[in-house]
mmCIF file with all atom_site columns, C-alpha atoms in Angstrom:
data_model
loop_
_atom_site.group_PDB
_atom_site.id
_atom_site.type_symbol
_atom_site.label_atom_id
_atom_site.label_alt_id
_atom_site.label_comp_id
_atom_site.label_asym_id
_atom_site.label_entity_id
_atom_site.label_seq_id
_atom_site.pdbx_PDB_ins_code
_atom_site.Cartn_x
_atom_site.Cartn_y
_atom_site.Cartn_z
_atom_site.occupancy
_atom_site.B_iso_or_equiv
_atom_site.pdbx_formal_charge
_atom_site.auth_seq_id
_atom_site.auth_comp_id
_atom_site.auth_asym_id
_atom_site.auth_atom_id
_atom_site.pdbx_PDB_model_num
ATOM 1   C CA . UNK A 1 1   ? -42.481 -127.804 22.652  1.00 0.00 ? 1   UNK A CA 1
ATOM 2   C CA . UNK A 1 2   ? -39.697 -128.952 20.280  1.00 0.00 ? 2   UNK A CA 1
ATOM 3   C CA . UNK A 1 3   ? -40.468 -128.300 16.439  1.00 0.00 ? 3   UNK A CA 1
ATOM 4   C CA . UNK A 1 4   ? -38.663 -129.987 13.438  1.00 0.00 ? 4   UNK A CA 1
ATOM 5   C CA . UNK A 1 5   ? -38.774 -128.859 9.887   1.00 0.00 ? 5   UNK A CA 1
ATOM 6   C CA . UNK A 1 6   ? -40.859 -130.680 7.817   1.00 0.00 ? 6   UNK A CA 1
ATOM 7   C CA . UNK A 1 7   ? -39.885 -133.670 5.955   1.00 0.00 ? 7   UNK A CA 1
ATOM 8   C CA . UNK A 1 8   ? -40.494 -134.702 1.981   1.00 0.00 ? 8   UNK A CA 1
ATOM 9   C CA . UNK A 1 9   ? -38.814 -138.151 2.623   1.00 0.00 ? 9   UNK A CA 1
ATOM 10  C CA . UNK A 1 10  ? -36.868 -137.181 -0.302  1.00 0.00 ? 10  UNK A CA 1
ATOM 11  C CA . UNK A 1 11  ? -32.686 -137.015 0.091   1.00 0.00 ? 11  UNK A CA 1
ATOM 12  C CA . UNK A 1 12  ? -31.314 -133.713 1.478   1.00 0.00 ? 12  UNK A CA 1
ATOM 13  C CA . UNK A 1 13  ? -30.129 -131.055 -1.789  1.00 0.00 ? 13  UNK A CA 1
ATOM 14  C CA . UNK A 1 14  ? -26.990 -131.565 -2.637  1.00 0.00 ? 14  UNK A CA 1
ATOM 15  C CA . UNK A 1 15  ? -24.153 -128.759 -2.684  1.00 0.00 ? 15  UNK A CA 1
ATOM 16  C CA . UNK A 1 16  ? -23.364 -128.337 -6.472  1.00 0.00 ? 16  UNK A CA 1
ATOM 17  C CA . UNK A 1 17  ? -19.547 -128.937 -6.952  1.00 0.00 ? 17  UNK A CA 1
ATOM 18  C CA . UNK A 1 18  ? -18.184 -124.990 -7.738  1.00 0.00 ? 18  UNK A CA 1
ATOM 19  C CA . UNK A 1 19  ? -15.469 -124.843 -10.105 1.00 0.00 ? 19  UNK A CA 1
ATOM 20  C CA . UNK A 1 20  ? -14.997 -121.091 -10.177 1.00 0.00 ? 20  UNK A CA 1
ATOM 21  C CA . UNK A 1 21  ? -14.235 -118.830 -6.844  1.00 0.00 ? 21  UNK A CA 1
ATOM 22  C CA . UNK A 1 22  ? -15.501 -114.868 -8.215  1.00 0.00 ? 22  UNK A CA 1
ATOM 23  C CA . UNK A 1 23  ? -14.714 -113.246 -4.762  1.00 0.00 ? 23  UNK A CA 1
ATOM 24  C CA . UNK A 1 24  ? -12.600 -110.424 -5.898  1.00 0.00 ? 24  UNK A CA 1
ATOM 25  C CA . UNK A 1 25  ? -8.779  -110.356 -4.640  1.00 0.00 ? 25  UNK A CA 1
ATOM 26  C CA . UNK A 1 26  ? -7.648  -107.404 -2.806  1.00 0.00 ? 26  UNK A CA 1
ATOM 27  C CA . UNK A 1 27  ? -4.033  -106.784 -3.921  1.00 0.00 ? 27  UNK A CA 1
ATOM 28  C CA . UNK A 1 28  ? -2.229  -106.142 -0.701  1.00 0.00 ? 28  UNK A CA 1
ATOM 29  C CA . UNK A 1 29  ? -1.635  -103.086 1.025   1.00 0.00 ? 29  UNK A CA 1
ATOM 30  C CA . UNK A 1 30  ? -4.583  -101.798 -0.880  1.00 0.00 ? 30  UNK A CA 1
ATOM 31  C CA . UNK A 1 31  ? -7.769  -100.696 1.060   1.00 0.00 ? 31  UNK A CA 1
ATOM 32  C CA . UNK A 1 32  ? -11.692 -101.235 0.474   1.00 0.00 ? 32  UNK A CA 1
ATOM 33  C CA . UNK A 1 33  ? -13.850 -98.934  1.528   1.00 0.00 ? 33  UNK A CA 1
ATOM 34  C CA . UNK A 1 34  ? -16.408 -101.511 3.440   1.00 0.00 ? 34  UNK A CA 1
ATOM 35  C CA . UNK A 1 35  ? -18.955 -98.992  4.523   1.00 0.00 ? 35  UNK A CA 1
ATOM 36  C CA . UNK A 1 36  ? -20.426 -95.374  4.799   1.00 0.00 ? 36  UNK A CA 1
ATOM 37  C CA . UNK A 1 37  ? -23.340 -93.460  6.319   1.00 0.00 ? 37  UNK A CA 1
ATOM 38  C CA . UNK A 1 38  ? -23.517 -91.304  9.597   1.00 0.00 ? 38  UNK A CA 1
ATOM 39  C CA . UNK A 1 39  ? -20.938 -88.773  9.003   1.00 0.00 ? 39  UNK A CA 1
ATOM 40  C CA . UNK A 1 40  ? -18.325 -91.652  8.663   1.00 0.00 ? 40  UNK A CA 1
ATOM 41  C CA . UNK A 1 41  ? -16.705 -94.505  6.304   1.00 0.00 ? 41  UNK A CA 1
ATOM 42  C CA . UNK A 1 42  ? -15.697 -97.588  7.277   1.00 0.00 ? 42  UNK A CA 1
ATOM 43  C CA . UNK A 1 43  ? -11.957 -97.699  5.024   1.00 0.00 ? 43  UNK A CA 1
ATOM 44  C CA . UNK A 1 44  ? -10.827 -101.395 5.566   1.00 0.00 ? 44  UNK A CA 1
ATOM 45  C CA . UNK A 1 45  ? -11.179 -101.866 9.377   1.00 0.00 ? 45  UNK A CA 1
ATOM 46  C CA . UNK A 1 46  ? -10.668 -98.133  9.944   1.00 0.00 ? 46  UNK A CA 1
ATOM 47  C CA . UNK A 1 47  ? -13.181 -95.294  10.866  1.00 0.00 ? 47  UNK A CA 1
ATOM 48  C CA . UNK A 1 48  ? -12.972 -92.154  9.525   1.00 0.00 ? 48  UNK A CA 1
ATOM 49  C CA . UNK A 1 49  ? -15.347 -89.590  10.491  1.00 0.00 ? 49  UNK A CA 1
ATOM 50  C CA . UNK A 1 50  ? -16.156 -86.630  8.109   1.00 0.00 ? 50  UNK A CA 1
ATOM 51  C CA . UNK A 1 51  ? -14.849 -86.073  4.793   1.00 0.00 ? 51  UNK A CA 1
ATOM 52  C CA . UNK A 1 52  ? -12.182 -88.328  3.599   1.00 0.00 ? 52  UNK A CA 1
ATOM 53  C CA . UNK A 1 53  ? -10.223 -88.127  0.309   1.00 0.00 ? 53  UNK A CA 1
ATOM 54  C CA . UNK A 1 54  ? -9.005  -91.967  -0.539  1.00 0.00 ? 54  UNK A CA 1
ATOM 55  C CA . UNK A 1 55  ? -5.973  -93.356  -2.491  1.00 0.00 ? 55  UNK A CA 1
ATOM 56  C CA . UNK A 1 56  ? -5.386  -96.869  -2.825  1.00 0.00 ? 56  UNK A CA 1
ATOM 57  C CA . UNK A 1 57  ? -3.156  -97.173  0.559   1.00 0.00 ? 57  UNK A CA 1
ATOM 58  C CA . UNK A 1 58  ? -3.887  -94.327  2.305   1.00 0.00 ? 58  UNK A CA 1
ATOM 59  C CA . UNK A 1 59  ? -6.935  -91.991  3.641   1.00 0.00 ? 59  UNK A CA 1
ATOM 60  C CA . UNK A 1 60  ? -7.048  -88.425  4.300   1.00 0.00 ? 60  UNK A CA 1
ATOM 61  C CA . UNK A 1 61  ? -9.633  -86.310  6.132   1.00 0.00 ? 61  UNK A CA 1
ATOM 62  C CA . UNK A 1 62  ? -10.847 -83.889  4.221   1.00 0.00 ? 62  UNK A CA 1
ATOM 63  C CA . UNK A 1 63  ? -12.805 -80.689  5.182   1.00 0.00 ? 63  UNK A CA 1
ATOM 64  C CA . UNK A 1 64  ? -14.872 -80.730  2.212   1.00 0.00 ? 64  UNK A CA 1
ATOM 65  C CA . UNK A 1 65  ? -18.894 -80.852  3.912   1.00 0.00 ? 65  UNK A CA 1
ATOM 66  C CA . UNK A 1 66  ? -20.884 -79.764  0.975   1.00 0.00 ? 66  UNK A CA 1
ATOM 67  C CA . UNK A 1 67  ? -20.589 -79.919  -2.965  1.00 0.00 ? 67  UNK A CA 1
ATOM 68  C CA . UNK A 1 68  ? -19.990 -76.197  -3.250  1.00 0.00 ? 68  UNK A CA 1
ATOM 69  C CA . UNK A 1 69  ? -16.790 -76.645  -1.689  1.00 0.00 ? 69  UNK A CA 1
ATOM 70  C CA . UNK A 1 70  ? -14.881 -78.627  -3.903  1.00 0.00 ? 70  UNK A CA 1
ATOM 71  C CA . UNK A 1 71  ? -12.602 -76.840  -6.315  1.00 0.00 ? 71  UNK A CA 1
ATOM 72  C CA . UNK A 1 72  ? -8.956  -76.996  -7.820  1.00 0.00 ? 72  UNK A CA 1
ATOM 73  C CA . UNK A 1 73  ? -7.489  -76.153  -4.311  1.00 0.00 ? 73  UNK A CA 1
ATOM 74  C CA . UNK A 1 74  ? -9.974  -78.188  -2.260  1.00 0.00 ? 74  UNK A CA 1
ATOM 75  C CA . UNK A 1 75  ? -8.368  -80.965  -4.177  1.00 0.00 ? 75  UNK A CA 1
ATOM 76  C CA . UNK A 1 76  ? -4.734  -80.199  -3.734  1.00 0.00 ? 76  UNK A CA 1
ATOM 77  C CA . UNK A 1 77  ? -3.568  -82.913  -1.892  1.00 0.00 ? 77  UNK A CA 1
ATOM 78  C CA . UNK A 1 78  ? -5.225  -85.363  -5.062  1.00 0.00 ? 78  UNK A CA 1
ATOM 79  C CA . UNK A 1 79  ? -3.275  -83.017  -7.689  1.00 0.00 ? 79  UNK A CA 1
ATOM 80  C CA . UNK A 1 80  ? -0.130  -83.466  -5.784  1.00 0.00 ? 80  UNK A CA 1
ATOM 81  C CA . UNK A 1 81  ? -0.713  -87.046  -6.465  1.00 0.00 ? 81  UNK A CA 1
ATOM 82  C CA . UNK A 1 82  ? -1.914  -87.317  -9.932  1.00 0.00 ? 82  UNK A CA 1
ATOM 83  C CA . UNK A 1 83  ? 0.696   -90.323  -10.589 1.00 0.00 ? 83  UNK A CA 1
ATOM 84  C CA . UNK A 1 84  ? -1.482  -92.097  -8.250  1.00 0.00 ? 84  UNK A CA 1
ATOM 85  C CA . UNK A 1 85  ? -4.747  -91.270  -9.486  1.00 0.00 ? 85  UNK A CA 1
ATOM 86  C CA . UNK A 1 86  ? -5.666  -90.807  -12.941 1.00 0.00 ? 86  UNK A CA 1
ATOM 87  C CA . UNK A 1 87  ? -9.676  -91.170  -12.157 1.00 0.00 ? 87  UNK A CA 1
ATOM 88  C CA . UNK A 1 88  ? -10.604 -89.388  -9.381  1.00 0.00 ? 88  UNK A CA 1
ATOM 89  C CA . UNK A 1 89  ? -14.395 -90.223  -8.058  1.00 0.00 ? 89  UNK A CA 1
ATOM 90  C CA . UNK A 1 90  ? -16.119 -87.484  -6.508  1.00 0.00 ? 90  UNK A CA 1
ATOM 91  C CA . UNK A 1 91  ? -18.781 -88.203  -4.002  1.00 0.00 ? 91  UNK A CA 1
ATOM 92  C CA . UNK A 1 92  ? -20.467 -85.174  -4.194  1.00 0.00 ? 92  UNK A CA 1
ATOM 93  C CA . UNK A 1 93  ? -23.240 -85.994  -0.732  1.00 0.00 ? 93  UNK A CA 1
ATOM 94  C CA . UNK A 1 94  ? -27.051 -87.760  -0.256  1.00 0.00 ? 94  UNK A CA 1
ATOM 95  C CA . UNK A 1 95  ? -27.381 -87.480  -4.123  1.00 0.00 ? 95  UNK A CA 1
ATOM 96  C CA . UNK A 1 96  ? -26.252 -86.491  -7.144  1.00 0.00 ? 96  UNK A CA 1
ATOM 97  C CA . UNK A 1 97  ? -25.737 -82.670  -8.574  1.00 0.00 ? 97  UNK A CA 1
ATOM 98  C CA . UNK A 1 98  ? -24.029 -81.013  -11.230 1.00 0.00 ? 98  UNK A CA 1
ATOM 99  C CA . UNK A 1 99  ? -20.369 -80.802  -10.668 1.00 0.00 ? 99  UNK A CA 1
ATOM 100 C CA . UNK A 1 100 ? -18.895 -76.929  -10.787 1.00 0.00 ? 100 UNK A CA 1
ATOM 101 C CA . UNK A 1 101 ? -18.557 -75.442  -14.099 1.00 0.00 ? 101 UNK A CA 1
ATOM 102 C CA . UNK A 1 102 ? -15.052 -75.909  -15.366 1.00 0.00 ? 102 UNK A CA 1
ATOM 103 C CA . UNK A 1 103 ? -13.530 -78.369  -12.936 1.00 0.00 ? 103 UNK A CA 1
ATOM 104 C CA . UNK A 1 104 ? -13.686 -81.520  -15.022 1.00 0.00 ? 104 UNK A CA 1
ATOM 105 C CA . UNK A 1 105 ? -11.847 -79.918  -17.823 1.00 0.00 ? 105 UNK A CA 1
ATOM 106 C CA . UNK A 1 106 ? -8.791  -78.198  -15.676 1.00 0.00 ? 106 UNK A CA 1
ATOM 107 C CA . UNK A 1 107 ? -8.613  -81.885  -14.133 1.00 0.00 ? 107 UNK A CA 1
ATOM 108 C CA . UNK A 1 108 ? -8.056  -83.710  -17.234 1.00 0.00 ? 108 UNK A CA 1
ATOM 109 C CA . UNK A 1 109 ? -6.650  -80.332  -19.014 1.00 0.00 ? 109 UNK A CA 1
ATOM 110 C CA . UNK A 1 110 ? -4.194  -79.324  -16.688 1.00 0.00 ? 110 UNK A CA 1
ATOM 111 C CA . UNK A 1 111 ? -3.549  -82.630  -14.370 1.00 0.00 ? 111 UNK A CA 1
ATOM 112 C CA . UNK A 1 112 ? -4.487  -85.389  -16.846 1.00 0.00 ? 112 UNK A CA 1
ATOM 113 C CA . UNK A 1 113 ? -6.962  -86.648  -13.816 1.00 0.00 ? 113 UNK A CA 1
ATOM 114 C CA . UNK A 1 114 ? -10.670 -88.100  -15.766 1.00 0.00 ? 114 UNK A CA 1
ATOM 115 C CA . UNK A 1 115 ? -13.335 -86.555  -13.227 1.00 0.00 ? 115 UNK A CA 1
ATOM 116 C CA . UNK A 1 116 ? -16.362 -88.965  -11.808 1.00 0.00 ? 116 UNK A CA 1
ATOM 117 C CA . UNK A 1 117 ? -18.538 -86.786  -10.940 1.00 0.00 ? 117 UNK A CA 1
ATOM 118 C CA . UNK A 1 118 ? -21.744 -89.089  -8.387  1.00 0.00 ? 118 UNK A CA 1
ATOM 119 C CA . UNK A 1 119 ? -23.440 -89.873  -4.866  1.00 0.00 ? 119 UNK A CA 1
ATOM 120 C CA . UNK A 1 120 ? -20.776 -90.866  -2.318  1.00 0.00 ? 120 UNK A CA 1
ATOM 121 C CA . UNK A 1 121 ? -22.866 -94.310  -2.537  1.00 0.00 ? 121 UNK A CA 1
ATOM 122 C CA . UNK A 1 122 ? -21.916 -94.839  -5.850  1.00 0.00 ? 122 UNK A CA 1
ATOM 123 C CA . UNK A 1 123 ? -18.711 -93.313  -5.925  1.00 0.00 ? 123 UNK A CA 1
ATOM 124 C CA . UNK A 1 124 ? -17.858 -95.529  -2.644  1.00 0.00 ? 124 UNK A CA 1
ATOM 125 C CA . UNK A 1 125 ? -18.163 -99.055  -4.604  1.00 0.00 ? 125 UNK A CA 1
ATOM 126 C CA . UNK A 1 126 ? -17.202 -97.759  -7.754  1.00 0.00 ? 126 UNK A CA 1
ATOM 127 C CA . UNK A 1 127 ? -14.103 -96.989  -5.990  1.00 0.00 ? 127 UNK A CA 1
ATOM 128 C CA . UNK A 1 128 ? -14.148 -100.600 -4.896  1.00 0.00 ? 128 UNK A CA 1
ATOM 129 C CA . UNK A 1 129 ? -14.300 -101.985 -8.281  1.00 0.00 ? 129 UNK A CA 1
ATOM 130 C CA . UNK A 1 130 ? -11.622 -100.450 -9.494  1.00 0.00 ? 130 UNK A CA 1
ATOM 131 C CA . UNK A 1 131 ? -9.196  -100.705 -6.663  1.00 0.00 ? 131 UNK A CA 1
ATOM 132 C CA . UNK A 1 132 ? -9.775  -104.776 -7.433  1.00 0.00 ? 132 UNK A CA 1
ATOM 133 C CA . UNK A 1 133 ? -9.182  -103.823 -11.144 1.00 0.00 ? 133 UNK A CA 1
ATOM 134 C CA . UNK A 1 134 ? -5.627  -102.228 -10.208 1.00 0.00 ? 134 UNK A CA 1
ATOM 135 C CA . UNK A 1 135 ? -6.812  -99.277  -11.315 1.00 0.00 ? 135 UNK A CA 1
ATOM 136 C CA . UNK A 1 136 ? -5.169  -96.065  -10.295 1.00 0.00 ? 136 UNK A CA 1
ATOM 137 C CA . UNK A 1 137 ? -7.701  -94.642  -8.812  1.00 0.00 ? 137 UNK A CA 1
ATOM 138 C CA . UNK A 1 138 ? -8.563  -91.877  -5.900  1.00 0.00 ? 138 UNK A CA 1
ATOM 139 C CA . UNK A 1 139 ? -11.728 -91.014  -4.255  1.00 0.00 ? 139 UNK A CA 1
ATOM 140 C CA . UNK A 1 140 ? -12.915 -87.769  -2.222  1.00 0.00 ? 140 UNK A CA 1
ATOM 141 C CA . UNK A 1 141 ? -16.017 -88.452  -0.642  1.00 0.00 ? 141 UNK A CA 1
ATOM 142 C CA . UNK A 1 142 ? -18.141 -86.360  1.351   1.00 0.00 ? 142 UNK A CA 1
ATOM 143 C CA . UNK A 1 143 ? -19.846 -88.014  4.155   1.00 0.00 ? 143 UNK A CA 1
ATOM 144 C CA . UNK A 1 144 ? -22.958 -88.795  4.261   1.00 0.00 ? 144 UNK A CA 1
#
């Protein structure tokens, strides 16, 4: 049996004329992180499984597999970068904790990197909102 949807005898709704497009831009070269869960991210139309530390063209694996672990040196290859990234999100697992005593002030003390400190959910499309702000921004996420 063949069904049809129902009928008001009034005129199909019309599309409303839209005279402002708000899909964010993606400057080029730059990469969204377009997924997450599993042990992996999705980083533009790459997989990445583990750990990953992300600047705006480039990912890194990172060994990083709980909170405890990060630290000054855990983040090295983010320090040696701190032209790049002067916000660093930290996706610290599942959900949030406390980050470790001390690190947000020798970031911005000592590096002049401003510590976000969240869930890798969160951190992952903050990230995205401020790539598509230009910011200069770097994340290092622990998979989830």
């Amino acid at each position: 049996m063949q069904t049809r949807p129902a009928t008001t005898g009034l005129p199909a709704p019309r599309e409303p004329d839209i005279s402002l497009d708000i899909t964010p831009l993606v400057p080029a070269g730059r990469q969204l992180i377009r997924g997450y869960g599993d042990g992996r991210f999705l980083i533009s139309e790459t997989r990445h499984e583990g750990s990953v530390l992300v600047f705006s063209e480039e990912t890194l694996p990172w060994p990083v597999t709980e909170w405890e672990q990060i630290s000054l040196e855990t983040l090295a290859p983010v320090l040696q970068r701190a032209n790049e990234a002067r916000i660093l999100l930290i996706g610290c697992g599942p959900s949030f904790v406390l980050p470790p005593q001390g690190l947000k002030t020798a970031l911005k003390k000592d590096h002049g990197i401003v510590l976000e400190w969240m869930d890798t959910g969160a951190a992952c499309r903050t990230f995205n909102v401020l790539l598509i702000e230009e910011r200069a921004v770097a994340a290092a996420l622990i998979a989830v």
